Amino acid sequence: SAVISQKPSRDICQRGTSLTIQCQVDSQVTMMFWYRQQPGQSLTLIATANQGSEATYESGFVIDKFPISRPNLTFSTLTVSNMSPEDSSIYLCSVDGGRASNYGYTFGSGTRLTVV
Amino acid sequence: SQKIEQNSEALNIQEGKTATLTCNYTNYSPAYLQWYRQDPGRGPVFLLLIRENEKEKRKERLKVTFDTTLKQSLFHITASQPADSATYLCALGSSGYSTLTFGKGTMLLVSP
């Protein structure tokens, strides 16, 4: 199955600033997914990132707040913009493992963001 | 709206016993259901997938059942070990290409 390197693993940021999270996959994948996991909550999909096109955002998430780049088939970034304490959460990227992984998703190790 | 329910309370069991976790869903007709394990500070790790036309799936000490009439999946770990202590998430997917919808997960604690 794919291996994902996600960084940073954690950060403490001042409100009003932005943080960019990077995910590097060791193989080419069509779609990459960005999730948020708030304390005690389920993983919530933020957006789906396709290479060469704009990301598709889920209800409640907008591009101005969470801009995503997908410059090639192995890399994506998620930026959390103009942060507030409510953005404190774990952010995860993932890919669909496909048939080789019995269609399970592979996740990065997550970025634990604290906004102060 | 779609809803996935997993026991919010932690499940405490003794080593060697069988752990059974429940995933119930409403307002959803999933084509498949997946189970993941998540350790603190880590991303979820895929364990098993079961399709809507499958009643049961096994992998080593793991067994998953899927009852589309009851809208429920049961996840069993036999001969549980302290190393099995983690949070277990269920996730549902629709036919064709679709994104997953996750439950909140249930924490399992296996004591020696």
GROMACS .gro file of C-alpha atoms in nm:
model
  228
    1SER     CA    1   0.000   0.000   0.000
    2ALA     CA    2   0.100   0.364  -0.046
    3VAL     CA    3   0.313   0.541   0.212
    4ILE     CA    4   0.232   0.903   0.294
    5SER     CA    5   0.471   1.149   0.454
    6GLN     CA    6   0.283   1.434   0.617
    7LYS     CA    7   0.436   1.739   0.778
    8PRO     CA    8   0.448   1.917   1.006
    9SER     CA    9   0.338   1.665   1.266
   10ARG     CA   10   0.228   1.942   1.498
   11ASP     CA   11   0.234   2.318   1.528
   12ILE     CA   12   0.118   2.595   1.756
   13CYS     CA   13   0.012   2.903   1.565
   14GLN     CA   14  -0.105   3.253   1.642
   15ARG     CA   15  -0.458   3.346   1.545
   16GLY     CA   16  -0.481   3.529   1.216
   17THR     CA   17  -0.185   3.348   1.063
   18SER     CA   18  -0.182   3.063   0.810
   19LEU     CA   19  -0.029   2.717   0.813
   20THR     CA   20   0.046   2.498   0.513
   21ILE     CA   21   0.041   2.122   0.557
   22GLN     CA   22   0.221   1.901   0.307
   23CYS     CA   23   0.161   1.541   0.203
   24GLN     CA   24   0.396   1.341  -0.014
   25VAL     CA   25   0.290   0.999  -0.146
   26ASP     CA   26   0.540   0.739  -0.258
   27SER     CA   27   0.333   0.649  -0.565
   28GLN     CA   28   0.116   0.831  -0.815
   29VAL     CA   29  -0.247   0.864  -0.713
   30THR     CA   30  -0.540   1.026  -0.887
   31MET     CA   31  -0.715   1.166  -0.585
   32MET     CA   32  -0.599   1.283  -0.248
   33PHE     CA   33  -0.834   1.359   0.038
   34TRP     CA   34  -0.802   1.606   0.322
   35TYR     CA   35  -0.980   1.537   0.652
   36ARG     CA   36  -1.020   1.718   0.980
   37GLN     CA   37  -1.058   1.535   1.310
   38GLN     CA   38  -1.169   1.748   1.601
   39PRO     CA   39  -1.138   1.611   1.955
   40GLY     CA   40  -1.393   1.338   2.017
   41GLN     CA   41  -1.534   1.373   1.668
   42SER     CA   42  -1.529   1.166   1.353
   43LEU     CA   43  -1.309   1.237   1.056
   44THR     CA   44  -1.475   1.503   0.844
   45LEU     CA   45  -1.385   1.535   0.479
   46ILE     CA   46  -1.270   1.885   0.388
   47ALA     CA   47  -1.202   1.839   0.017
   48THR     CA   48  -1.091   1.606  -0.258
   49ALA     CA   49  -0.784   1.713  -0.455
   50ASN     CA   50  -0.735   1.607  -0.816
   51GLN     CA   51  -0.419   1.679  -1.005
   52GLY     CA   52  -0.469   1.948  -1.267
   53SER     CA   53  -0.805   2.073  -1.145
   54GLU     CA   54  -0.951   2.267  -0.856
   55ALA     CA   55  -1.028   2.078  -0.541
   56THR     CA   56  -1.385   1.979  -0.462
   57TYR     CA   57  -1.494   2.107  -0.123
   58GLU     CA   58  -1.752   1.955   0.109
   59SER     CA   59  -2.036   2.151   0.257
   60GLY     CA   60  -1.911   2.389   0.523
   61PHE     CA   61  -1.560   2.421   0.381
   62VAL     CA   62  -1.452   2.691   0.137
   63ILE     CA   63  -1.149   2.748  -0.078
   64ASP     CA   64  -1.064   3.085   0.075
   65LYS     CA   65  -1.028   2.926   0.417
   66PHE     CA   66  -0.869   2.597   0.308
   67PRO     CA   67  -0.685   2.648  -0.022
   68ILE     CA   68  -0.543   2.326  -0.164
   69SER     CA   69  -0.271   2.270  -0.419
   70ARG     CA   70  -0.214   1.952  -0.619
   71PRO     CA   71   0.079   2.022  -0.850
   72ASN     CA   72   0.145   1.657  -0.942
   73LEU     CA   73   0.025   1.303  -0.878
   74THR     CA   74   0.234   1.251  -0.563
   75PHE     CA   75   0.200   1.576  -0.370
   76SER     CA   76  -0.062   1.803  -0.218
   77THR     CA   77  -0.081   2.087   0.031
   78LEU     CA   78  -0.363   2.216   0.248
   79THR     CA   79  -0.343   2.567   0.391
   80VAL     CA   80  -0.546   2.669   0.693
   81SER     CA   81  -0.588   3.043   0.648
   82ASN     CA   82  -0.657   3.326   0.891
   83MET     CA   83  -0.666   3.078   1.176
   84SER     CA   84  -0.881   3.103   1.485
   85PRO     CA   85  -0.887   2.878   1.794
   86GLU     CA   86  -1.181   2.690   1.636
   87ASP     CA   87  -0.939   2.560   1.373
   88SER     CA   88  -0.747   2.369   1.639
   89SER     CA   89  -0.773   2.011   1.522
   90ILE     CA   90  -0.590   1.723   1.364
   91TYR     CA   91  -0.563   1.746   0.986
   92LEU     CA   92  -0.506   1.431   0.783
   93CYS     CA   93  -0.443   1.356   0.419
   94SER     CA   94  -0.529   1.021   0.265
   95VAL     CA   95  -0.538   0.827  -0.058
   96ASP     CA   96  -0.748   0.537  -0.180
   97GLY     CA   97  -0.527   0.230  -0.180
   98GLY     CA   98  -0.711   0.077  -0.475
   99ARG     CA   99  -0.743  -0.293  -0.546
  100ALA     CA  100  -0.393  -0.368  -0.420
  101SER     CA  101  -0.499  -0.255  -0.073
  102ASN     CA  102  -0.851  -0.400  -0.093
  103TYR     CA  103  -0.970  -0.044  -0.140
  104GLY     CA  104  -0.872   0.069   0.205
  105TYR     CA  105  -0.759   0.425   0.251
  106THR     CA  106  -0.405   0.506   0.357
  107PHE     CA  107  -0.364   0.803   0.587
  108GLY     CA  108  -0.079   1.032   0.673
  109SER     CA  109   0.022   1.050   1.037
  110GLY     CA  110  -0.168   1.375   1.082
  111THR     CA  111  -0.090   1.735   1.174
  112ARG     CA  112  -0.198   1.843   1.520
  113LEU     CA  113  -0.272   2.214   1.500
  114THR     CA  114  -0.323   2.435   1.803
  115VAL     CA  115  -0.426   2.795   1.746
  116VAL     CA  116  -0.367   3.036   2.035
  117SER     CA  117  -2.913   1.302   0.702
  118GLN     CA  118  -2.668   1.014   0.707
  119LYS     CA  119  -2.571   0.903   1.053
  120ILE     CA  120  -2.317   0.651   1.178
  121GLU     CA  121  -2.321   0.548   1.541
  122GLN     CA  122  -2.047   0.377   1.734
  123ASN     CA  123  -2.041   0.330   2.110
  124SER     CA  124  -1.895   0.646   2.257
  125GLU     CA  125  -1.802   0.474   2.580
  126ALA     CA  126  -1.477   0.284   2.592
  127LEU     CA  127  -1.495  -0.093   2.589
  128ASN     CA  128  -1.286  -0.253   2.862
  129ILE     CA  129  -1.211  -0.623   2.837
  130GLN     CA  130  -0.964  -0.870   2.974
  131GLU     CA  131  -0.683  -1.017   2.770
  132GLY     CA  132  -0.785  -1.334   2.593
  133LYS     CA  133  -1.152  -1.243   2.564
  134THR     CA  134  -1.334  -1.153   2.245
  135ALA     CA  135  -1.398  -0.783   2.189
  136THR     CA  136  -1.711  -0.691   1.995
  137LEU     CA  137  -1.760  -0.339   1.860
  138THR     CA  138  -2.077  -0.213   1.695
  139CYS     CA  139  -2.139   0.022   1.404
  140ASN     CA  140  -2.497   0.124   1.327
  141TYR     CA  141  -2.606   0.353   1.048
  142THR     CA  142  -2.921   0.528   0.931
  143ASN     CA  143  -3.032   0.706   0.614
  144TYR     CA  144  -2.760   0.530   0.419
  145SER     CA  145  -2.738   0.242   0.173
  146PRO     CA  146  -2.366   0.167   0.168
  147ALA     CA  147  -2.209  -0.054  -0.094
  148TYR     CA  148  -1.933  -0.142   0.149
  149LEU     CA  149  -1.814  -0.082   0.502
  150GLN     CA  150  -1.458  -0.054   0.629
  151TRP     CA  151  -1.300  -0.078   0.971
  152TYR     CA  152  -0.991   0.117   1.076
  153ARG     CA  153  -0.768   0.122   1.380
  154GLN     CA  154  -0.638   0.453   1.515
  155ASP     CA  155  -0.370   0.489   1.780
  156PRO     CA  156  -0.320   0.819   1.966
  157GLY     CA  157  -0.133   1.074   1.756
  158ARG     CA  158  -0.151   0.858   1.446
  159GLY     CA  159  -0.365   0.840   1.134
  160PRO     CA  160  -0.619   0.559   1.094
  161VAL     CA  161  -0.494   0.226   0.961
  162PHE     CA  162  -0.717   0.019   0.733
  163LEU     CA  163  -0.812  -0.325   0.865
  164LEU     CA  164  -1.098  -0.480   0.668
  165LEU     CA  165  -1.354  -0.409   0.399
  166ILE     CA  166  -1.686  -0.592   0.369
  167ARG     CA  167  -1.927  -0.546   0.081
  168GLU     CA  168  -2.304  -0.525   0.099
  169ASN     CA  169  -2.345  -0.872  -0.050
  170GLU     CA  170  -2.109  -1.028   0.207
  171LYS     CA  171  -2.228  -1.144   0.545
  172GLU     CA  172  -1.894  -1.204   0.709
  173LYS     CA  173  -1.525  -1.140   0.649
  174ARG     CA  174  -1.229  -1.271   0.847
  175LYS     CA  175  -0.866  -1.175   0.874
  176GLU     CA  176  -0.649  -1.351   1.130
  177ARG     CA  177  -0.808  -1.268   1.470
  178LEU     CA  178  -1.051  -1.019   1.319
  179LYS     CA  179  -1.405  -1.089   1.206
  180VAL     CA  180  -1.653  -0.844   1.059
  181THR     CA  181  -2.022  -0.901   0.995
  182PHE     CA  182  -2.249  -0.681   0.786
  183ASP     CA  183  -2.628  -0.690   0.817
  184THR     CA  184  -2.788  -0.450   0.570
  185THR     CA  185  -3.134  -0.528   0.708
  186LEU     CA  186  -3.037  -0.426   1.060
  187LYS     CA  187  -2.806  -0.155   0.917
  188GLN     CA  188  -2.533  -0.280   1.143
  189SER     CA  189  -2.179  -0.411   1.136
  190LEU     CA  190  -2.010  -0.599   1.418
  191PHE     CA  191  -1.633  -0.606   1.454
  192HIS     CA  192  -1.482  -0.887   1.660
  193ILE     CA  193  -1.129  -0.932   1.787
  194THR     CA  194  -1.075  -1.281   1.925
  195ALA     CA  195  -0.808  -1.368   2.181
  196SER     CA  196  -0.760  -0.998   2.247
  197GLN     CA  197  -0.423  -0.864   2.356
  198PRO     CA  198  -0.320  -0.541   2.529
  199ALA     CA  199  -0.163  -0.439   2.196
  200ASP     CA  200  -0.513  -0.434   2.048
  201SER     CA  201  -0.595  -0.132   2.265
  202ALA     CA  202  -0.682   0.152   2.028
  203THR     CA  203  -0.977   0.339   1.881
  204TYR     CA  204  -1.164   0.154   1.607
  205LEU     CA  205  -1.350   0.346   1.339
  206CYS     CA  206  -1.608   0.223   1.094
  207ALA     CA  207  -1.652   0.395   0.760
  208LEU     CA  208  -1.915   0.359   0.490
  209GLY     CA  209  -1.885   0.403   0.116
  210SER     CA  210  -2.133   0.407  -0.171
  211SER     CA  211  -2.119   0.223  -0.503
  212GLY     CA  212  -1.894   0.351  -0.776
  213TYR     CA  213  -1.641   0.605  -0.671
  214SER     CA  214  -1.730   0.787  -0.351
  215THR     CA  215  -1.570   0.930  -0.043
  216LEU     CA  216  -1.594   0.759   0.293
  217THR     CA  217  -1.813   0.866   0.582
  218PHE     CA  218  -1.662   0.785   0.920
  219GLY     CA  219  -1.809   0.711   1.260
  220LYS     CA  220  -1.660   0.869   1.574
  221GLY     CA  221  -1.496   0.544   1.677
  222THR     CA  222  -1.495   0.331   1.990
  223MET     CA  223  -1.196   0.304   2.218
  224LEU     CA  224  -1.100  -0.050   2.314
  225LEU     CA  225  -0.892  -0.111   2.625
  226VAL     CA  226  -0.755  -0.462   2.678
  227SER     CA  227  -0.611  -0.521   3.022
  228PRO     CA  228  -0.354  -0.792   3.102
   0.00000   0.00000   0.00000
